[in-house]
Amino acid sequence: MTQPEERFWTLGRAMATLVLVVMAGAWVWGFSPLAPRGHPDRMEDRTFPEAAQTVCGAVRDQLDLLPRAFEAQDPAERGTFIDEASVLLRTMVDDLEDIAPVVVAGDGDAGNVQMWLADWRTYIGDRDTYADVLRTGEDPAFTVTAIDGAQVTERIDGFADANDMENCQVPQDV
């Protein structure tokens, strides 16, 4: 009796080989000099990030002089401490708005800055809401708005990190 001849290239082997070739190609592309580099939020024009770092640094210095919310004797005082810091943050965002690049069609950097400033305003609004709750005597955990599945503070800090603006990260004062 003769055995049927086995074919080396079955459909399964061909598919597995194709998958391995595609995976290897992706790795080669990823490490090649042709692949894009860097963070997608990193601004090409460094003018705004450098100026923002200075603006935010001045506000950080002022925040360091204020009492921390966790040092408060009661929730109402904690709300007052948060309000004092929020005034400085609101001024900081206004100052950043004044130096932000003008949004024109096709300029992703300027649009990203505007979204980042909007995130800051959302965060400050969350602080205001929390301070109002604290003044009622309640002391719940501080929560922030989530946007597209991420906390607004993560978005703020992510943009600041990508653009070397450490002074522009969310303060840890609440």
Rosetta silent file (secondary structure, phi, psi, omega in degrees, C-alpha in Angstrom):
SEQUENCE: MTQPEERFWTLGRAMATLVLVVMAGAWVWGFSPLAPRGHPDRMEDRTFPEAAQTVCGAVRDQLDLLPRAFEAQDPAERGTFIDEASVLLRTMVDDLEDIAPVVVAGDGDAGNVQMWLADWRTYIGDRDTYADVLRTGEDPAFTVTAIDGAQVTERIDGFADANDMENCQVPQDV
SCORE:     score description
SCORE:     0.000 S_00000001
   1 L     0.000  136.209  179.953    0.000    0.000    0.000 S_00000001
   2 L   -96.981  141.412  179.133    1.239    3.396   -0.878 S_00000001
   3 L   -83.901  142.952  176.595    0.963    6.260    1.492 S_00000001
   4 L   -65.452  144.230 -178.243   -0.669    9.458    0.253 S_00000001
   5 L   -73.686  128.320  178.565    1.882   12.152   -0.391 S_00000001
   6 L   -86.303  136.507  176.197    1.915   14.849    2.319 S_00000001
   7 L   -89.818  134.034 -178.958    2.079   18.433    1.178 S_00000001
   8 L   -70.746  -44.306 -175.996    4.549   20.562    3.110 S_00000001
   9 L   -91.581   86.950  173.909    2.699   23.865    2.576 S_00000001
  10 L   -85.652  168.351  179.323   -0.686   23.376    4.134 S_00000001
  11 H   -59.477  -41.642 -179.385   -3.013   26.316    4.622 S_00000001
  12 H   -63.501  -43.982  179.228   -2.217   26.396    8.362 S_00000001
  13 H   -66.761  -40.077  178.604    1.534   26.463    7.834 S_00000001
  14 H   -62.629  -42.627  179.380    1.245   29.140    5.179 S_00000001
  15 H   -65.857  -42.880  179.678   -0.868   31.340    7.498 S_00000001
  16 H   -63.107  -41.037  178.330    1.519   30.823   10.436 S_00000001
  17 H   -63.793  -42.960  178.789    4.490   31.742    8.242 S_00000001
  18 H   -61.051  -43.502  179.615    2.703   34.861    7.007 S_00000001
  19 H   -62.207  -44.791  179.156    1.935   35.937   10.568 S_00000001
  20 H   -63.153  -40.293  179.062    5.582   35.463   11.596 S_00000001
  21 H   -65.044  -42.227  179.171    6.846   37.434    8.585 S_00000001
  22 H   -64.713  -43.135  179.014    4.430   40.314    9.334 S_00000001
  23 H   -63.433  -43.305  178.321    5.442   40.370   13.016 S_00000001
  24 H   -63.455  -40.103  178.266    9.140   40.359   12.134 S_00000001
  25 H   -62.841  -38.941  179.001    8.534   43.154    9.613 S_00000001
  26 H   -63.630  -41.422  178.564    6.786   45.260   12.252 S_00000001
  27 H   -66.538  -42.540  178.968    9.764   44.917   14.603 S_00000001
  28 H   -61.225  -45.385  178.559   12.225   45.749   11.848 S_00000001
  29 H   -60.555  -45.517 -177.113   10.173   48.837   10.911 S_00000001
  30 H   -60.024  -33.217 -179.489    9.879   49.916   14.558 S_00000001
  31 H   -97.769    1.460  179.617   13.632   49.918   15.046 S_00000001
  32 L   -81.479  159.578  177.885   14.488   51.369   11.651 S_00000001
  33 L   -70.480   -9.629  179.873   15.412   55.038   11.214 S_00000001
  34 L   -82.134  -20.305 -178.057   12.320   55.442    9.006 S_00000001
  35 L   -72.219  143.643  178.776    9.855   54.883   11.852 S_00000001
  36 L   -64.491  146.993 -178.274    8.472   58.012   13.545 S_00000001
  37 L  -119.646  161.991  172.237   10.042   58.871   16.901 S_00000001
  38 L    87.103  176.649 -179.211    8.979   60.730   19.982 S_00000001
  39 L   -83.852  137.607 -178.462    5.744   61.428   21.769 S_00000001
  40 L   -64.842  -21.507  179.086    2.786   62.448   19.600 S_00000001
  41 L   -89.384   -3.717 -177.828    2.032   65.390   21.927 S_00000001
  42 L   -71.128  127.719 -178.141    5.559   66.796   21.769 S_00000001
  43 L   -80.314  135.685  177.283    5.526   70.250   20.205 S_00000001
  44 L   -70.987  -46.185  177.330    8.016   70.923   17.426 S_00000001
  45 L   -80.254  116.924 -174.306    8.197   74.641   18.178 S_00000001
  46 L   -86.973    3.697 -177.350    9.667   74.828   21.690 S_00000001
  47 H   -60.066  -52.055 -178.756    8.714   78.485   22.248 S_00000001
  48 H   -64.113  -49.391 -179.134    5.498   77.794   24.170 S_00000001
  49 H   -57.526  -38.812  179.843    6.844   74.961   26.357 S_00000001
  50 H   -66.961  -43.150  178.618    9.842   77.036   27.405 S_00000001
  51 H   -67.932  -39.196 -179.897    7.692   80.061   28.245 S_00000001
  52 H   -64.153  -39.180  179.064    5.095   77.879   29.972 S_00000001
  53 H   -58.305  -38.795  178.744    7.766   76.281   32.148 S_00000001
  54 H   -69.574  -47.159  179.557    8.669   79.768   33.400 S_00000001
  55 H   -59.433  -48.542 -177.936    5.046   80.818   34.003 S_00000001
  56 H   -66.786  -34.458  178.753    4.234   77.582   35.830 S_00000001
  57 H   -63.088  -39.859  178.265    7.471   77.748   37.829 S_00000001
  58 H   -63.694  -39.505  179.136    6.526   81.149   39.226 S_00000001
  59 H   -69.924  -39.555  176.544    3.133   79.783   40.288 S_00000001
  60 H   -56.455  -42.626  179.159    4.774   76.686   41.835 S_00000001
  61 H   -60.905  -41.535  178.597    6.898   79.004   43.959 S_00000001
  62 H   -68.485  -39.123  178.629    3.745   80.801   45.163 S_00000001
  63 H   -62.604  -35.591 -179.659    1.954   77.496   45.818 S_00000001
  64 H   -63.695  -21.786 -179.927    4.862   76.366   47.977 S_00000001
  65 H   -84.245  -15.984 -178.682    4.183   79.306   50.294 S_00000001
  66 L   -85.526  153.325  174.390    0.541   78.290   50.887 S_00000001
  67 L   -68.169  146.754  177.804   -0.581   75.776   53.491 S_00000001
  68 L   -78.917  146.046 -177.926   -1.330   72.318   52.077 S_00000001
  69 H   -58.282  -35.097 -178.193   -4.939   71.195   52.161 S_00000001
  70 H   -71.313   -9.914  177.808   -4.044   68.109   54.207 S_00000001
  71 H   -86.445   -4.036 -176.347   -2.705   70.404   56.959 S_00000001
  72 L   -67.423  152.788  179.953   -6.177   71.837   57.604 S_00000001
  73 L   -81.623  -25.017 -179.336   -7.879   71.356   60.955 S_00000001
  74 L  -153.727  169.294 -177.269  -11.286   70.603   59.446 S_00000001
  75 H   -58.946  -38.805 -178.835  -12.969   70.158   56.050 S_00000001
  76 H   -62.960  -43.591  178.069  -14.086   73.803   55.808 S_00000001
  77 H   -65.267  -37.004  177.282  -10.538   75.063   56.346 S_00000001
  78 H   -60.516  -41.413  176.798   -9.322   72.516   53.828 S_00000001
  79 H   -60.986  -39.058  178.282  -11.776   73.981   51.300 S_00000001
  80 H   -64.996  -42.780  178.057  -10.382   77.452   51.975 S_00000001
  81 H   -61.614  -41.132  179.557   -6.803   76.248   51.403 S_00000001
  82 H   -64.994  -41.609  178.202   -7.843   74.633   48.119 S_00000001
  83 H   -59.651  -42.914 -179.111   -9.570   77.856   47.033 S_00000001
  84 H   -60.797  -42.996  179.302   -6.424   79.912   47.707 S_00000001
  85 H   -70.466  -36.134 -179.320   -4.329   77.605   45.536 S_00000001
  86 H   -65.044  -32.692  176.034   -7.009   77.452   42.840 S_00000001
  87 H   -60.114  -44.683  178.772   -6.904   81.236   42.473 S_00000001
  88 H   -64.564  -41.558  179.775   -3.202   80.964   41.619 S_00000001
  89 H   -65.599  -38.958  178.964   -3.833   78.076   39.201 S_00000001
  90 H   -63.346  -41.869  176.857   -6.626   79.997   37.464 S_00000001
  91 H   -63.940  -39.998  178.379   -4.281   82.966   36.991 S_00000001
  92 H   -59.966  -46.144 -179.347   -1.598   80.593   35.690 S_00000001
  93 H   -64.834  -39.078  176.153   -3.970   79.166   33.067 S_00000001
  94 H   -61.834  -42.429  178.362   -5.004   82.686   32.015 S_00000001
  95 H   -65.535  -38.126  176.809   -1.322   83.630   31.651 S_00000001
  96 H   -66.253  -37.075  177.120   -0.669   80.480   29.627 S_00000001
  97 H   -61.377  -38.186 -179.652   -3.621   81.321   27.394 S_00000001
  98 H   -64.708  -29.309 -177.706   -2.040   84.714   26.704 S_00000001
  99 H  -104.576    0.326 -177.594    1.165   83.107   25.405 S_00000001
 100 L   -66.119  147.452  176.763   -0.423   80.080   23.706 S_00000001
 101 L   -64.817  147.552 -179.684    0.106   79.668   19.965 S_00000001
 102 L   -75.200  134.112 -179.376   -2.781   80.843   17.813 S_00000001
 103 L   -77.340  122.952  173.529   -4.849   78.002   16.386 S_00000001
 104 L  -129.176  156.990 -178.534   -4.770   77.866   12.599 S_00000001
 105 L   -56.084  133.283  176.836   -5.930   75.077   10.320 S_00000001
 106 L    86.433   -2.571  179.731   -3.438   72.246   10.180 S_00000001
 107 L  -100.402   94.303 -179.358   -1.504   73.279   13.317 S_00000001
 108 H   -67.134  -33.211 -179.443   -1.901   70.373   15.701 S_00000001
 109 H   -59.669  -48.472 -178.639    0.430   71.858   18.291 S_00000001
 110 H   -64.049  -39.592  177.428   -1.739   74.921   18.881 S_00000001
 111 H   -64.613  -39.128  177.921   -4.854   72.781   19.066 S_00000001
 112 H   -64.775  -38.058  177.369   -3.183   70.473   21.571 S_00000001
 113 H   -62.981  -42.846  179.679   -2.252   73.454   23.737 S_00000001
 114 H   -63.466  -39.698  177.114   -5.882   74.621   23.708 S_00000001
 115 H   -65.615  -38.326  178.899   -7.083   71.136   24.736 S_00000001
 116 H   -64.594  -43.001  177.530   -4.476   71.080   27.504 S_00000001
 117 H   -65.187  -37.056  175.856   -5.648   74.460   28.789 S_00000001
 118 H   -63.375  -39.323  176.506   -9.255   73.222   28.661 S_00000001
 119 H   -62.513  -40.341  176.936   -8.177   70.211   30.740 S_00000001
 120 H   -60.380  -43.306 -179.329   -6.621   72.594   33.261 S_00000001
 121 H   -64.654  -37.932  176.592   -9.887   74.527   33.480 S_00000001
 122 H   -62.644  -45.319  179.629  -11.792   71.278   34.018 S_00000001
 123 H   -61.654  -44.141  178.918   -9.389   70.292   36.784 S_00000001
 124 H   -63.658  -38.099  174.741   -9.718   73.680   38.491 S_00000001
 125 H   -61.558  -39.095  176.352  -13.513   73.317   38.255 S_00000001
 126 H   -62.896  -39.246  177.285  -13.189   69.926   39.965 S_00000001
 127 H   -63.653  -43.642  179.907  -11.185   71.605   42.726 S_00000001
 128 H   -60.684  -44.838  179.726  -13.860   74.307   43.110 S_00000001
 129 H   -61.823  -44.059  179.982  -16.608   71.696   43.379 S_00000001
 130 H   -63.525  -42.883  179.116  -14.612   69.731   45.940 S_00000001
 131 H   -62.059  -38.741  177.308  -13.927   72.851   48.032 S_00000001
 132 H   -61.859  -41.640  178.753  -17.663   73.631   48.035 S_00000001
 133 H   -65.351  -42.044  179.820  -18.428   70.129   49.330 S_00000001
 134 H   -60.601  -35.595 -179.183  -15.767   70.454   52.026 S_00000001
 135 L   -68.739  -14.628  175.729  -17.355   73.671   53.268 S_00000001
 136 L   -81.640   -7.377 -178.590  -20.551   71.723   54.020 S_00000001
 137 L   100.924  -14.196  176.524  -18.569   69.690   56.564 S_00000001
 138 L   -75.173  157.076  179.716  -18.368   66.557   54.470 S_00000001
 139 L  -139.426   64.357  179.232  -14.924   65.145   53.694 S_00000001
 140 L   -77.141  172.321  175.438  -15.179   62.778   50.722 S_00000001
 141 L   -69.584  146.740  177.477  -12.257   61.666   48.571 S_00000001
 142 L   -79.400  126.289  176.604  -11.202   64.126   45.875 S_00000001
 143 L  -124.986  153.789  179.951  -12.090   62.896   42.410 S_00000001
 144 L  -121.714  162.134 -179.723  -11.468   64.446   39.037 S_00000001
 145 L   -63.701  141.070  173.389  -13.258   64.336   35.715 S_00000001
 146 E  -103.393  135.621  177.979  -12.491   61.465   33.359 S_00000001
 147 E  -126.467  123.637 -178.752  -12.187   62.233   29.651 S_00000001
 148 L    51.695   40.225  175.787  -12.000   59.392   27.147 S_00000001
 149 L    81.505    1.675  179.802  -11.330   56.946   29.967 S_00000001
 150 E  -122.487  143.027  175.697   -8.432   58.904   31.500 S_00000001
 151 E   -64.123  143.175 -177.845   -8.427   61.223   34.487 S_00000001
 152 H   -59.238  -30.904  178.523   -7.996   64.826   33.435 S_00000001
 153 H   -66.594  -33.950  176.529   -4.918   65.029   35.654 S_00000001
 154 H   -65.582  -39.928  179.415   -3.269   62.229   33.641 S_00000001
 155 H   -66.109  -43.039  179.346   -3.898   64.162   30.441 S_00000001
 156 H   -61.246  -51.192 -177.770   -2.487   67.382   31.927 S_00000001
 157 H   -66.843  -34.702  178.793    0.625   65.671   33.255 S_00000001
 158 H   -62.464  -44.817  178.373    1.090   63.649   30.059 S_00000001
 159 H   -66.652  -41.291  178.567    1.196   66.777   27.904 S_00000001
 160 H   -62.597  -43.763  179.071    3.478   68.519   30.400 S_00000001
 161 H   -62.471  -45.131 -177.258    5.829   65.513   30.462 S_00000001
 162 H   -62.604  -23.600 -175.665    5.929   65.226   26.674 S_00000001
 163 L  -114.826   19.635  176.187    6.966   68.875   26.423 S_00000001
 164 L    55.887   42.305  179.635    9.448   69.075   29.303 S_00000001
 165 L  -115.736   63.750 -176.700    7.155   71.307   31.371 S_00000001
 166 H   -58.236  -35.346  179.443    7.599   69.718   34.796 S_00000001
 167 H   -66.129  -17.764 -176.500    6.487   72.914   36.527 S_00000001
 168 H   -96.441   11.991  174.692    3.173   72.656   34.656 S_00000001
 169 L   -77.641  161.552 -179.995    2.156   69.320   36.160 S_00000001
 170 L   -63.890  129.443  178.931   -0.805   69.126   38.500 S_00000001
 171 L   -69.929  150.035  179.741    0.212   70.155   42.022 S_00000001
 172 L   -99.546   54.131 -174.240   -0.200   67.547   44.751 S_00000001
 173 L  -102.968   -9.359 -177.716   -1.745   69.974   47.211 S_00000001
 174 L   -86.400    0.000    0.000   -5.243   68.571   47.646 S_00000001
